[in-house]
């Protein structure tokens, strides 16, 4: 890395192995089903501390809400019990949610068909195949007519897909279209007004109250504090597509004129999964070597702040060159600062979470201005919209740290 004095590194595939596996999850509201890693503990006090941390502006005490969170016990089961505990309708809902709302596909690999796509999406597909009997994705998609796909948006941190539901023999009015959404749990949850009820029974919805949202957040942050990447699933039904209120006066307007932000509301929460991506074995030692050489290492990631903090702790990144506790910040907070404040904190900033390509570019520029030599580490499959940040750096490399 030449004469670099600062290394700004991606997390996924650079500091971590980019080998993702769904290891835990929770379905339904705060009293739903918790499955997976039996060694993972959602400590009540730890969850309370996290809730206070992310809502510092709240003037009223959280005691009442947190007490409700602690009372609502999730039913814990192993991953192997998941299939037998879920109602068939919920398993079908999960299979469809994962299979149609993705850009991944199946391809030939050593030993048979493999999923090809981003590691997050292939981890979800593998999970659905192993525990819900997902067959060939092409067949699942053929059975569910895709009306519109909303690609992942780095600003909104989510993606969606609209499918046409099969006709039923029932004389009752039934929805004809369904929107599946997946993405950052805090984003998806904010747009949910209902949740799945008992996962062991036929799919039904219940209203999602503030105390239930706090219970879900407790689980989300518990996963993140164990270095798990979290991903939420939700859905919403429609009688018409595009929905009447989303249509314009232009008679030529079609489904493509609707954007996800127009319809991402009144969603029904399905659940959240925790995905493990192990830290590369040599990374902590490499970070320590950098520190010994007076080279600062910073992590810039799109993951949520608690996951980023936990991974940063595993890597040894949360300590500055001076041996002090470094700063951990979200991209949206960083970009709101004045240039003077950005410059003032950049030296001690160790982790920038939920960051956009523009946040990365700004950080690199601010670090370079006082004379730092900045090197970027990333994988070659990073999207082209991130290339401006790499061109801003003094050096960039495509190898892991």
Coordinates of C-alpha atoms in Angstrom, one line a residue:
X1 CA 0.0 0.0 0.0
X2 CA 3.0 2.3 -0.5
X3 CA 3.3 5.2 1.9
X4 CA -0.3 5.1 3.1
X5 CA -1.0 6.7 6.5
X6 CA -4.7 5.8 6.4
X7 CA -6.5 2.7 5.1
X8 CA -10.3 3.0 4.5
X9 CA -11.6 -0.6 4.1
X10 CA -14.9 -2.1 3.1
X11 CA -16.2 -4.7 5.5
X12 CA -17.7 -7.5 3.4
X13 CA -15.2 -9.6 1.7
X14 CA -12.3 -7.5 2.8
X15 CA -12.3 -7.6 6.6
X16 CA -14.7 -10.6 6.5
X17 CA -14.7 -13.8 4.4
X18 CA -17.9 -12.9 2.4
X19 CA -19.1 -16.4 3.2
X20 CA -22.6 -15.7 4.5
X21 CA -25.0 -18.0 6.3
X22 CA -28.3 -17.4 8.0
X23 CA -27.7 -18.6 11.5
X24 CA -30.6 -16.9 13.5
X25 CA -33.8 -15.1 13.0
X26 CA -37.2 -14.1 14.5
X27 CA -40.6 -14.4 13.0
X28 CA -43.7 -12.4 14.0
X29 CA -43.9 -9.7 16.6
X30 CA -42.1 -9.4 19.8
X31 CA -43.8 -12.6 21.1
X32 CA -43.1 -14.6 18.0
X33 CA -40.5 -17.3 17.2
X34 CA -36.8 -17.0 17.7
X35 CA -34.8 -19.6 15.9
X36 CA -31.2 -20.6 15.2
X37 CA -27.9 -20.2 17.1
X38 CA -28.6 -21.5 20.6
X39 CA -25.4 -19.8 21.9
X40 CA -26.8 -16.4 21.0
X41 CA -28.3 -14.6 24.0
X42 CA -30.4 -11.5 23.8
X43 CA -29.5 -9.9 27.2
X44 CA -32.3 -7.8 28.5
X45 CA -30.1 -5.2 30.1
X46 CA -27.9 -5.0 26.9
X47 CA -31.0 -4.5 24.8
X48 CA -32.1 -1.7 27.1
X49 CA -28.8 0.1 26.8
X50 CA -28.9 -0.1 23.0
X51 CA -32.5 1.3 22.9
X52 CA -31.4 4.2 25.0
X53 CA -28.4 4.8 22.8
X54 CA -30.4 5.0 19.5
X55 CA -33.1 7.2 21.0
X56 CA -31.2 9.8 23.0
X57 CA -33.6 12.5 22.0
X58 CA -36.5 10.8 23.7
X59 CA -37.3 12.7 26.9
X60 CA -39.7 10.3 28.5
X61 CA -38.2 7.2 30.2
X62 CA -38.3 3.9 28.3
X63 CA -39.0 1.9 31.4
X64 CA -42.6 1.1 30.6
X65 CA -41.8 0.0 27.0
X66 CA -38.8 -2.0 28.1
X67 CA -40.7 -3.8 30.8
X68 CA -43.2 -4.8 28.1
X69 CA -40.3 -6.0 25.9
X70 CA -38.9 -8.2 28.7
X71 CA -42.3 -9.7 29.5
X72 CA -43.0 -10.7 25.9
X73 CA -40.9 -13.9 25.7
X74 CA -40.0 -15.2 22.3
X75 CA -40.4 -19.0 21.8
X76 CA -36.9 -20.3 21.1
X77 CA -36.2 -23.3 18.8
X78 CA -33.3 -24.7 16.9
X79 CA -32.9 -24.1 13.2
X80 CA -33.6 -27.8 12.5
X81 CA -37.0 -27.4 14.2
X82 CA -38.0 -24.5 12.1
X83 CA -39.7 -26.4 9.3
X84 CA -41.8 -28.5 11.6
X85 CA -42.9 -25.6 13.8
X86 CA -44.2 -23.3 11.0
X87 CA -47.6 -23.5 9.4
X88 CA -47.5 -24.5 5.7
X89 CA -48.9 -21.2 4.6
X90 CA -46.1 -19.3 6.3
X91 CA -43.4 -21.6 4.8
X92 CA -44.9 -20.9 1.4
X93 CA -45.0 -17.2 2.1
X94 CA -41.3 -17.2 3.1
X95 CA -40.3 -19.3 0.1
X96 CA -42.0 -16.9 -2.3
X97 CA -40.7 -13.8 -0.5
X98 CA -37.1 -15.0 -0.9
X99 CA -37.4 -16.5 -4.4
X100 CA -39.0 -13.6 -6.2
X101 CA -37.5 -10.6 -4.5
X102 CA -34.0 -11.2 -5.6
X103 CA -31.6 -10.6 -8.5
X104 CA -29.8 -13.9 -7.8
X105 CA -30.2 -17.0 -10.0
X106 CA -29.2 -20.6 -10.3
X107 CA -26.1 -21.7 -12.3
X108 CA -23.9 -24.7 -12.9
X109 CA -21.3 -25.3 -10.2
X110 CA -19.1 -28.0 -8.9
X111 CA -21.4 -30.8 -7.8
X112 CA -24.6 -29.4 -9.2
X113 CA -26.7 -26.2 -9.3
X114 CA -25.6 -23.3 -7.2
X115 CA -27.0 -19.8 -6.5
X116 CA -25.2 -17.0 -8.2
X117 CA -25.5 -13.4 -7.0
X118 CA -24.6 -11.3 -4.0
X119 CA -23.7 -13.4 -0.9
X120 CA -26.5 -11.9 1.1
X121 CA -29.1 -13.0 -1.4
X122 CA -27.6 -16.4 -2.0
X123 CA -27.5 -17.0 1.8
X124 CA -31.3 -16.3 1.9
X125 CA -32.0 -18.7 -1.0
X126 CA -29.9 -21.4 0.6
X127 CA -31.8 -21.0 3.9
X128 CA -35.1 -21.3 2.1
X129 CA -33.9 -24.4 0.2
X130 CA -32.6 -26.1 3.3
X131 CA -35.5 -25.4 5.7
X132 CA -38.6 -24.7 3.5
X133 CA -38.1 -27.0 0.6
X134 CA -37.5 -24.4 -2.0
X135 CA -37.1 -26.1 -5.3
X136 CA -35.6 -24.7 -8.5
X137 CA -35.9 -20.9 -8.4
X138 CA -37.1 -20.9 -12.0
X139 CA -40.1 -23.0 -11.1
X140 CA -41.0 -20.8 -8.1
X141 CA -40.8 -17.7 -10.3
X142 CA -42.8 -19.3 -13.0
X143 CA -45.6 -20.0 -10.5
X144 CA -45.6 -16.3 -9.4
X145 CA -45.9 -13.8 -12.2
X146 CA -43.6 -10.9 -11.5
X147 CA -45.3 -7.5 -12.2
X148 CA -42.4 -5.2 -11.2
X149 CA -39.0 -5.4 -9.5
X150 CA -37.7 -2.5 -7.5
X151 CA -33.9 -3.0 -7.4
X152 CA -31.9 -2.4 -4.2
X153 CA -31.4 1.3 -3.5
X154 CA -28.3 2.2 -1.4
X155 CA -30.1 5.3 -0.2
X156 CA -33.3 3.6 1.0
X157 CA -31.4 0.3 1.9
X158 CA -34.2 -2.0 0.6
X159 CA -35.6 -3.6 -2.5
X160 CA -39.0 -5.0 -3.5
X161 CA -41.0 -7.1 -5.9
X162 CA -44.6 -7.1 -7.0
X163 CA -46.2 -10.4 -7.9
X164 CA -49.7 -11.3 -9.2
X165 CA -51.4 -13.7 -6.8
X166 CA -53.2 -16.8 -8.2
X167 CA -56.9 -16.7 -8.4
X168 CA -58.9 -18.5 -5.6
X169 CA -62.2 -20.3 -5.7
X170 CA -63.4 -18.2 -2.7
X171 CA -66.3 -15.8 -3.3
X172 CA -64.7 -13.4 -0.8
X173 CA -62.8 -10.4 -2.0
X174 CA -59.1 -11.4 -2.1
X175 CA -56.0 -9.4 -3.0
X176 CA -54.7 -9.8 -6.5
X177 CA -51.2 -8.4 -6.0
X178 CA -48.5 -8.7 -3.3
X179 CA -45.5 -6.5 -2.6
X180 CA -42.5 -8.2 -1.0
X181 CA -39.9 -6.0 0.6
X182 CA -36.6 -6.8 2.2
X183 CA -33.8 -4.6 3.5
X184 CA -32.4 -2.8 6.5
X185 CA -34.6 -3.8 9.5
X186 CA -34.9 -0.3 10.9
X187 CA -36.1 1.0 7.5
X188 CA -38.6 -1.9 6.9
X189 CA -40.0 -1.8 10.5
X190 CA -40.6 1.9 10.3
X191 CA -43.0 1.3 7.4
X192 CA -44.9 -1.6 9.1
X193 CA -48.3 -1.2 10.7
X194 CA -49.0 -4.9 11.3
X195 CA -47.2 -8.1 11.9
X196 CA -47.7 -11.8 11.4
X197 CA -49.4 -13.4 14.3
X198 CA -48.6 -16.9 15.6
X199 CA -46.1 -18.4 13.1
X200 CA -47.3 -21.9 14.0
X201 CA -50.8 -21.1 12.7
X202 CA -52.3 -20.1 9.3
X203 CA -50.9 -16.8 8.2
X204 CA -52.8 -13.9 9.9
X205 CA -52.0 -10.4 10.8
X206 CA -52.2 -8.4 14.0
X207 CA -51.8 -4.7 14.6
X208 CA -48.2 -3.6 15.4
X209 CA -48.1 -1.5 18.5
X210 CA -45.2 0.6 19.8
X211 CA -44.3 -1.9 22.5
X212 CA -44.1 -4.7 19.9
X213 CA -41.8 -2.6 17.7
X214 CA -39.6 -2.1 20.7
X215 CA -39.5 -5.9 21.2
X216 CA -38.5 -6.4 17.6
X217 CA -35.8 -3.7 17.9
X218 CA -34.5 -5.5 20.9
X219 CA -34.0 -8.7 18.8
X220 CA -32.5 -6.7 15.9
X221 CA -29.9 -5.0 18.0
X222 CA -29.2 -8.3 19.9
X223 CA -28.3 -9.9 16.5
X224 CA -26.3 -6.9 15.4
X225 CA -24.3 -6.9 18.7
X226 CA -23.2 -10.5 17.9
X227 CA -21.7 -9.3 14.6
X228 CA -24.7 -10.6 12.5
X229 CA -25.8 -8.8 9.4
X230 CA -29.6 -8.3 9.8
X231 CA -32.1 -8.3 7.0
X232 CA -35.9 -7.9 7.4
X233 CA -38.8 -9.3 5.3
X234 CA -42.3 -7.7 5.0
X235 CA -45.2 -7.7 2.5
X236 CA -48.3 -5.8 1.5
X237 CA -51.4 -6.8 -0.6
X238 CA -53.1 -4.7 -3.3
X239 CA -56.3 -5.0 -5.1
X240 CA -54.9 -3.2 -8.2
X241 CA -51.5 -2.6 -9.7
X242 CA -50.4 0.0 -10.1
X243 CA -52.4 1.3 -7.1
X244 CA -54.8 4.1 -8.0
X245 CA -53.2 6.6 -5.8
X246 CA -49.8 6.0 -7.2
X247 CA -50.9 6.6 -10.8
X248 CA -50.3 9.9 -12.5
X249 CA -52.7 11.9 -14.8
X250 CA -50.7 10.8 -17.8
X251 CA -52.6 8.1 -19.6
X252 CA -49.4 6.6 -20.8
X253 CA -48.1 6.0 -17.3
X254 CA -47.5 2.4 -16.6
X255 CA -46.3 0.2 -13.7
X256 CA -42.7 1.4 -14.2
X257 CA -43.7 4.9 -13.1
X258 CA -44.3 3.6 -9.5
X259 CA -41.2 3.7 -7.3
X260 CA -40.8 1.6 -4.1
X261 CA -41.1 4.7 -1.9
X262 CA -44.6 5.3 -3.2
X263 CA -45.9 2.0 -1.9
X264 CA -43.6 1.2 1.0
X265 CA -46.2 1.8 3.7
X266 CA -48.8 -0.1 5.7
X267 CA -46.5 -3.1 5.4
X268 CA -46.9 -6.4 7.4
X269 CA -43.8 -7.5 9.2
X270 CA -42.7 -11.1 8.5
X271 CA -39.5 -11.2 10.5
X272 CA -35.7 -10.6 10.6
X273 CA -32.8 -12.9 10.0
X274 CA -29.3 -12.7 11.3
X275 CA -26.5 -13.6 8.8
X276 CA -23.0 -14.5 9.9
X277 CA -20.0 -13.4 7.8
X278 CA -16.9 -14.4 9.8
X279 CA -13.9 -12.1 10.1
X280 CA -10.9 -13.2 8.1
X281 CA -8.5 -15.1 10.4
X282 CA -5.5 -12.8 9.7
X283 CA -7.4 -9.5 9.9
X284 CA -6.9 -8.6 13.6
X285 CA -3.2 -9.3 13.3
X286 CA -3.0 -7.2 10.1
X287 CA -4.8 -4.3 11.8
X288 CA -2.4 -4.5 14.8
X289 CA 0.6 -4.5 12.3
X290 CA -0.9 -1.3 10.7
X291 CA -1.2 0.3 14.1
X292 CA 2.4 -0.5 15.0
X293 CA 3.5 1.1 11.7
X294 CA 1.3 4.2 12.6
X295 CA -1.2 3.5 9.8
X296 CA -4.8 4.1 10.8
X297 CA -7.4 1.6 9.6
X298 CA -11.0 2.7 9.2
X299 CA -14.1 0.6 8.3
X300 CA -16.6 2.1 5.8
X301 CA -19.7 -0.2 5.5
X302 CA -23.4 -0.2 4.6
X303 CA -24.2 -2.4 7.5
X304 CA -26.1 -1.0 10.5
X305 CA -24.1 0.6 13.3
X306 CA -24.3 -2.2 15.9
X307 CA -23.2 -4.9 13.4
X308 CA -20.4 -2.6 12.2
X309 CA -19.4 -1.8 15.8
X310 CA -19.3 -5.5 16.7
X311 CA -17.2 -6.4 13.6
X312 CA -14.9 -3.5 14.2
X313 CA -14.3 -4.7 17.8
X314 CA -13.5 -8.2 16.5
X315 CA -11.0 -6.7 14.0
X316 CA -9.4 -4.4 16.5
X317 CA -10.4 -1.3 14.6
X318 CA -12.2 0.5 17.4
X319 CA -9.0 1.9 19.0
X320 CA -7.2 5.0 17.6
X321 CA -3.4 5.2 17.0
X322 CA -3.3 7.1 20.3
X323 CA -4.8 4.1 22.1
X324 CA -8.1 5.8 22.8
X325 CA -11.7 4.6 22.0
X326 CA -12.5 5.7 18.5
X327 CA -15.7 7.1 17.1
X328 CA -18.5 5.0 15.4
X329 CA -20.9 7.0 13.3
X330 CA -23.7 6.6 10.7
X331 CA -23.3 8.0 7.3
X332 CA -26.4 10.2 7.6
X333 CA -25.0 11.9 10.7
X334 CA -21.6 12.3 9.1
X335 CA -22.9 14.0 6.0
X336 CA -25.0 16.5 8.1
X337 CA -21.8 17.9 9.7
X338 CA -20.1 21.0 8.5
X339 CA -16.8 20.5 6.7
X340 CA -15.0 21.9 9.7
X341 CA -16.6 19.3 12.0
X342 CA -16.0 16.5 9.5
X343 CA -12.3 17.4 9.5
X344 CA -12.2 17.6 13.3
X345 CA -13.6 14.1 13.9
X346 CA -12.2 12.2 10.8
X347 CA -8.9 11.4 12.5
X348 CA -10.6 9.6 15.4
X349 CA -13.5 8.1 13.3
X350 CA -12.9 4.3 13.2
X351 CA -16.2 3.0 11.7
X352 CA -18.6 4.7 9.3
X353 CA -21.8 2.6 9.2
X354 CA -24.9 2.8 7.0
X355 CA -22.7 4.8 4.6
X356 CA -23.3 5.7 1.0
X357 CA -20.7 5.9 -1.8
X358 CA -20.9 9.7 -1.4
X359 CA -20.1 9.4 2.3
X360 CA -17.1 7.3 1.4
X361 CA -15.9 9.9 -1.1
X362 CA -16.3 12.7 1.4
X363 CA -14.4 10.9 4.1
X364 CA -11.5 10.2 1.7
X365 CA -11.4 13.8 0.5
X366 CA -11.4 15.2 4.0
X367 CA -8.7 12.8 5.1
X368 CA -6.5 13.8 2.1
X369 CA -6.9 17.6 2.6
X370 CA -4.5 17.9 5.6
X371 CA -1.9 15.6 3.8
X372 CA -2.9 12.1 4.8
X373 CA -2.1 9.4 2.1
X374 CA -5.3 7.4 1.8
X375 CA -5.6 3.9 0.5
X376 CA -8.9 2.1 -0.2
X377 CA -9.3 -1.6 0.1
X378 CA -12.2 -3.3 -1.6
X379 CA -13.3 -6.2 -3.7
X380 CA -13.4 -5.9 -7.6
X381 CA -17.2 -6.7 -7.7
X382 CA -18.1 -3.4 -5.9
X383 CA -20.6 -1.5 -8.1
X384 CA -19.5 1.2 -10.5
X385 CA -21.4 3.9 -8.5
X386 CA -18.7 3.6 -5.8
X387 CA -15.8 4.2 -8.2
X388 CA -15.6 8.0 -7.5
X389 CA -14.5 7.3 -4.0
X390 CA -11.8 5.0 -5.2
X391 CA -10.6 7.6 -7.7
X392 CA -10.5 10.2 -4.9
X393 CA -8.0 8.1 -2.9
X394 CA -4.3 8.2 -3.3
X395 CA -4.3 4.4 -3.8
X396 CA -6.8 1.6 -4.1
X397 CA -6.4 -2.1 -4.0
X398 CA -8.8 -5.0 -4.7
X399 CA -7.3 -7.5 -2.3
X400 CA -8.4 -8.3 1.3
X401 CA -6.6 -6.5 4.1

